[in-house]
């Protein structure tokens, strides 16, 4: 049996014995893992309870960055981010993401690692390559209205469900990890997730024994923040399409922009091609439409979700228009405005 070296952080035990990390799961808030266990999609031999990680409940604020412990709840993080203009995007995404009850339980690390809400993933009577590799994908020719249009493969078209991860992708956050040997590393959130390819069951670049201990975000001025979420009902629901955007405009020119999409990608989608297309150019509606076309050139619908392609384009153009108009009127502004 191998001792798990991260556990000196633990208030109850110095070390916890873990038989096999492949067959174990870390438990944080449990808002996704417990559901998966009830549906018999996950049946770990061992649960590694993270509730005693005292240092993982802290938010620390330095001159350069904010560091959020992995066990910080979504409620606490939303409240904190709400008071920090430079984290407005994160606050908007978290508040749009789930009910108060869920936000009270859900944690920062757990939110990043939540699994897809593909209906067939949760239905153990249907084939699913993510749940059972090699069994097929019931969604590709099934009811795929909520599914992804970017980054998909012929083996899986599931979308990533997290609003928070979408905002953190736009904010270029960094994940801090530690493994069973006590080795630490830092991974940009933009590089945390894997595309499904022919192994959709492997969703991140984390090792089986690698724990997210914290997430940090640089305190860089980013201008106007907008998180626009389109969903089936105005109360809590997963995004059909969401756009996370920060933009700075100087003398009518887009000097800085960060963009990510939710609800449309097999991972929180960093819209890098659109960012590069927009940077240094004059903010016009025509430019925004071209930027959407550039980013969506590889988008592919699967039938019921074809509507997401024009919906994402319209949402993106709307958000970019709102952000640029606001920046033109308030060039020194840092923080959120409310998009409609
Ligand atoms: Fe499974 Fe992915 Fe297909 Fe959904 S889309 S059934 S998660 S393989």
XYZ file of C-alpha atoms and ligand atoms in Angstrom:
348
model
C 0.000 0.000 0.000
C 1.338 3.405 -0.944
C 1.047 6.363 1.445
C -0.429 9.486 -0.039
C 2.109 12.245 0.521
C -0.202 15.237 0.116
C -1.850 14.456 3.376
C 0.469 16.351 5.728
C -2.057 19.133 4.987
C -4.739 17.014 6.578
C -5.799 17.938 10.104
C -6.830 14.419 11.072
C -4.063 12.234 9.666
C -0.502 12.735 8.502
C -0.841 10.117 5.793
C -3.709 8.195 4.321
C -3.074 4.756 2.838
C -4.387 4.461 -0.711
C -4.435 1.054 -2.352
C -4.933 2.141 -5.952
C -5.424 5.682 -7.160
C -6.941 4.312 -10.393
C -9.809 2.881 -8.348
C -10.105 5.738 -5.861
C -11.801 9.102 -6.096
C -11.178 12.380 -4.297
C -14.335 13.652 -2.578
C -14.738 17.422 -2.186
C -18.312 18.805 -2.131
C -19.743 15.638 -3.679
C -22.309 17.461 -5.829
C -21.268 15.472 -8.905
C -19.445 12.412 -7.549
C -22.304 11.349 -5.262
C -24.757 11.598 -8.188
C -22.428 9.508 -10.327
C -22.221 6.891 -7.586
C -26.024 6.807 -7.222
C -26.308 6.215 -10.982
C -23.631 3.496 -10.694
C -21.431 5.303 -13.184
C -18.694 5.611 -10.563
C -18.089 2.854 -8.021
C -14.700 3.613 -6.454
C -13.061 1.135 -4.083
C -11.900 3.982 -1.900
C -13.029 7.574 -1.318
C -10.348 10.060 -0.307
C -12.144 12.649 1.797
C -10.667 16.121 1.330
C -12.773 17.849 3.977
C -9.864 18.035 6.419
C -7.536 20.001 4.151
C -7.522 23.153 6.245
C -5.248 25.179 3.970
C -7.399 24.384 0.948
C -10.268 26.568 2.267
C -8.350 29.843 1.984
C -8.379 32.631 -0.599
C -5.069 34.479 -0.493
C -4.569 37.813 -2.156
C -1.123 39.135 -3.089
C -0.157 42.124 -5.192
C 0.228 39.965 -8.316
C -2.459 37.301 -7.981
C -5.363 35.724 -6.140
C -4.981 32.094 -5.071
C -8.130 30.097 -4.369
C -7.893 26.876 -2.335
C -9.448 23.827 -3.920
C -12.068 23.474 -1.151
C -13.310 27.073 -1.343
C -17.033 26.810 -2.009
C -18.616 28.345 -5.098
C -20.676 30.608 -2.785
C -17.609 31.950 -1.020
C -15.743 32.426 -4.278
C -18.699 34.195 -5.925
C -18.978 36.560 -2.931
C -15.253 37.264 -2.952
C -15.071 37.768 -6.722
C -18.129 40.056 -6.617
C -16.117 42.517 -4.531
C -13.073 42.416 -6.834
C -13.634 44.283 -10.128
C -10.828 42.254 -11.748
C -12.689 39.002 -10.979
C -16.144 40.171 -12.075
C -16.291 37.586 -14.839
C -15.828 34.786 -12.332
C -18.539 36.116 -10.063
C -21.014 36.431 -12.947
C -20.304 32.889 -14.127
C -20.629 31.357 -10.657
C -23.887 33.170 -9.921
C -25.309 31.980 -13.257
C -24.054 28.456 -12.664
C -26.139 26.810 -9.961
C -28.619 27.229 -7.128
C -27.506 28.619 -3.767
C -27.754 25.128 -2.263
C -25.410 23.687 -4.872
C -23.021 26.630 -4.673
C -22.796 26.130 -0.914
C -21.544 22.561 -1.391
C -19.658 22.708 -4.693
C -15.947 23.466 -4.487
C -13.437 25.176 -6.754
C -11.481 22.027 -7.635
C -14.621 19.900 -7.930
C -16.312 22.388 -10.237
C -13.356 22.254 -12.647
C -13.482 18.457 -12.694
C -17.256 17.938 -12.912
C -18.268 15.555 -15.643
C -20.545 15.991 -18.626
C -24.340 16.123 -18.362
C -24.823 14.080 -21.553
C -28.079 12.181 -20.967
C -26.648 8.941 -22.335
C -23.626 9.106 -20.036
C -26.070 8.869 -17.114
C -28.178 6.113 -18.697
C -26.337 2.859 -18.103
C -28.625 1.017 -20.566
C -27.184 3.029 -23.500
C -23.773 2.821 -25.179
C -21.298 5.497 -24.129
C -17.585 5.573 -24.910
C -16.924 7.905 -22.008
C -18.551 5.589 -19.467
C -17.534 2.327 -21.122
C -14.699 2.726 -23.660
C -15.389 1.041 -26.992
C -19.138 0.645 -26.435
C -20.170 3.402 -28.900
C -21.884 6.771 -28.580
C -25.670 6.928 -28.301
C -25.678 10.721 -28.647
C -24.214 11.059 -32.146
C -27.398 9.721 -33.763
C -29.583 10.403 -30.757
C -31.095 13.444 -29.076
C -28.060 15.710 -28.956
C -29.545 19.139 -28.335
C -27.202 19.936 -25.409
C -24.086 18.567 -27.050
C -20.885 20.147 -28.283
C -20.129 21.676 -31.669
C -16.409 22.361 -31.092
C -13.621 19.887 -30.329
C -15.801 16.804 -30.766
C -14.755 13.455 -32.258
C -16.511 10.519 -33.878
C -16.303 8.851 -30.455
C -17.869 11.553 -28.260
C -19.729 14.849 -28.698
C -20.358 15.624 -25.017
C -20.068 19.243 -23.880
C -18.281 20.434 -20.755
C -20.885 21.815 -18.332
C -18.953 24.259 -16.120
C -19.655 28.007 -16.183
C -16.861 28.625 -13.672
C -14.305 26.789 -15.812
C -15.357 28.864 -18.822
C -14.690 32.099 -16.906
C -11.385 30.727 -15.590
C -10.387 29.823 -19.152
C -11.030 33.400 -20.271
C -9.117 34.714 -17.237
C -6.190 32.378 -18.036
C -6.208 30.870 -14.538
C -3.558 28.389 -13.395
C -4.256 25.113 -11.611
C -1.824 24.042 -8.852
C -1.506 20.315 -8.216
C 0.283 17.851 -5.960
C 0.709 14.109 -6.472
C 1.206 11.150 -4.166
C 4.976 11.682 -4.106
C 4.523 15.277 -3.022
C 5.541 16.609 -6.450
C 3.815 19.828 -7.385
C 3.155 21.456 -10.730
C 1.192 24.294 -12.280
C -1.015 23.869 -15.339
C -2.849 26.673 -17.186
C -6.582 25.897 -17.122
C -6.445 26.324 -20.900
C -4.210 23.203 -20.981
C -5.914 21.170 -18.269
C -8.479 19.374 -20.444
C -8.042 16.825 -23.222
C -10.086 16.686 -26.400
C -12.076 13.434 -26.598
C -10.342 11.940 -29.671
C -10.612 8.151 -29.362
C -10.240 8.215 -25.553
C -13.159 10.332 -24.309
C -13.010 8.640 -20.896
C -9.691 10.450 -20.207
C -10.787 14.039 -19.674
C -7.792 15.922 -18.239
C -4.000 15.817 -18.158
C -3.998 15.070 -14.424
C -2.484 11.828 -13.155
C -4.713 9.462 -11.162
C -2.897 10.455 -7.952
C -2.775 14.165 -8.790
C -4.909 16.499 -6.708
C -5.833 20.080 -7.563
C -4.767 22.019 -4.459
C -5.512 25.574 -5.639
C -6.234 27.835 -8.600
C -4.520 31.194 -9.118
C -5.517 34.136 -11.290
C -3.176 37.018 -12.168
C -4.374 40.499 -11.220
C -3.940 41.943 -14.693
C -6.235 44.814 -15.702
C -8.550 43.364 -18.328
C -11.131 46.126 -18.872
C -14.822 45.320 -19.232
C -16.051 41.869 -18.193
C -19.190 40.162 -19.548
C -20.448 36.628 -18.953
C -23.499 36.016 -21.156
C -25.298 32.696 -20.728
C -28.114 31.471 -22.982
C -30.172 28.621 -21.524
C -33.563 26.988 -21.851
C -35.014 28.757 -18.807
C -33.959 31.899 -17.012
C -33.445 30.079 -13.728
C -30.705 27.536 -13.190
C -29.913 25.393 -16.191
C -26.776 24.365 -18.031
C -25.677 26.685 -20.825
C -26.804 26.051 -24.366
C -24.247 28.683 -25.260
C -22.206 31.019 -23.068
C -19.590 33.643 -23.817
C -16.999 34.860 -21.300
C -15.297 38.054 -22.430
C -12.946 40.706 -21.118
C -12.011 43.572 -23.420
C -9.915 46.706 -23.369
C -10.365 49.336 -26.092
C -8.013 52.287 -26.567
C -8.858 54.982 -29.149
C -11.329 52.633 -30.836
C -8.758 49.814 -31.148
C -9.082 46.527 -29.262
C -5.865 46.473 -27.247
C -6.631 43.353 -25.208
C -9.265 40.645 -25.328
C -9.904 37.307 -23.613
C -12.648 34.998 -24.857
C -14.007 31.599 -23.864
C -17.209 29.710 -24.704
C -19.290 27.384 -22.511
C -21.894 24.787 -23.472
C -20.494 24.365 -26.975
C -17.101 22.676 -26.553
C -15.934 19.288 -25.410
C -13.876 21.389 -23.010
C -14.287 24.985 -21.819
C -13.476 26.550 -25.156
C -10.661 29.068 -25.389
C -11.572 31.136 -28.466
C -7.957 31.776 -29.371
C -8.487 32.239 -33.113
C -11.125 34.921 -32.504
C -8.904 36.681 -29.942
C -5.988 36.791 -32.376
C -8.247 38.038 -35.168
C -9.657 40.858 -33.019
C -6.522 42.090 -31.243
C -5.191 45.407 -32.558
C -8.185 46.055 -34.825
C -10.913 48.653 -34.895
C -14.039 47.531 -33.002
C -16.884 47.220 -35.550
C -19.864 44.891 -35.953
C -18.432 43.607 -39.221
C -15.166 42.711 -37.487
C -17.052 40.887 -34.728
C -19.012 38.838 -37.270
C -15.801 37.848 -39.052
C -14.180 36.901 -35.746
C -17.134 34.601 -34.989
C -16.798 32.997 -38.444
C -13.069 32.438 -37.885
C -13.621 30.715 -34.535
C -16.600 28.712 -35.775
C -15.009 27.520 -39.026
C -14.432 24.077 -37.445
C -17.827 23.928 -35.651
C -19.904 20.876 -36.462
C -23.498 20.188 -35.437
C -24.907 16.696 -34.964
C -28.543 17.411 -35.855
C -30.530 18.616 -32.864
C -27.714 20.925 -31.776
C -27.142 22.581 -35.185
C -28.879 25.698 -33.833
C -25.915 26.322 -31.528
C -23.722 27.511 -34.407
C -25.830 30.589 -35.338
C -26.772 31.082 -31.678
C -23.133 31.247 -30.624
C -22.331 33.673 -33.431
C -25.187 35.988 -32.427
C -24.269 35.796 -28.736
C -20.603 36.495 -29.408
C -21.346 39.509 -31.640
C -23.777 40.844 -29.017
C -21.226 40.503 -26.188
C -18.393 42.055 -28.210
C -20.644 44.963 -29.191
C -21.682 45.598 -25.573
C -18.115 45.380 -24.288
C -16.647 47.681 -26.951
C -19.418 50.296 -26.587
C -18.891 50.323 -22.834
C -15.111 50.608 -23.211
C -15.493 53.476 -25.671
C -17.632 55.370 -23.153
C -15.595 54.359 -20.072
C -12.041 53.608 -21.222
C -10.720 53.252 -17.669
C -13.459 50.857 -16.615
C -12.472 47.581 -14.969
C -15.222 45.116 -14.119
C -18.684 43.919 -15.078
C -21.533 45.433 -16.974
C -24.759 43.561 -17.390
C -25.347 42.237 -20.887
C -28.915 41.666 -22.053
Fe -21.042 9.059 -24.037
Fe -19.846 11.175 -25.079
Fe -21.523 9.816 -26.551
Fe -22.456 11.206 -24.477
S -21.515 12.051 -26.279
S -23.023 9.108 -25.086
S -20.745 11.062 -23.045
S -19.581 9.052 -25.715
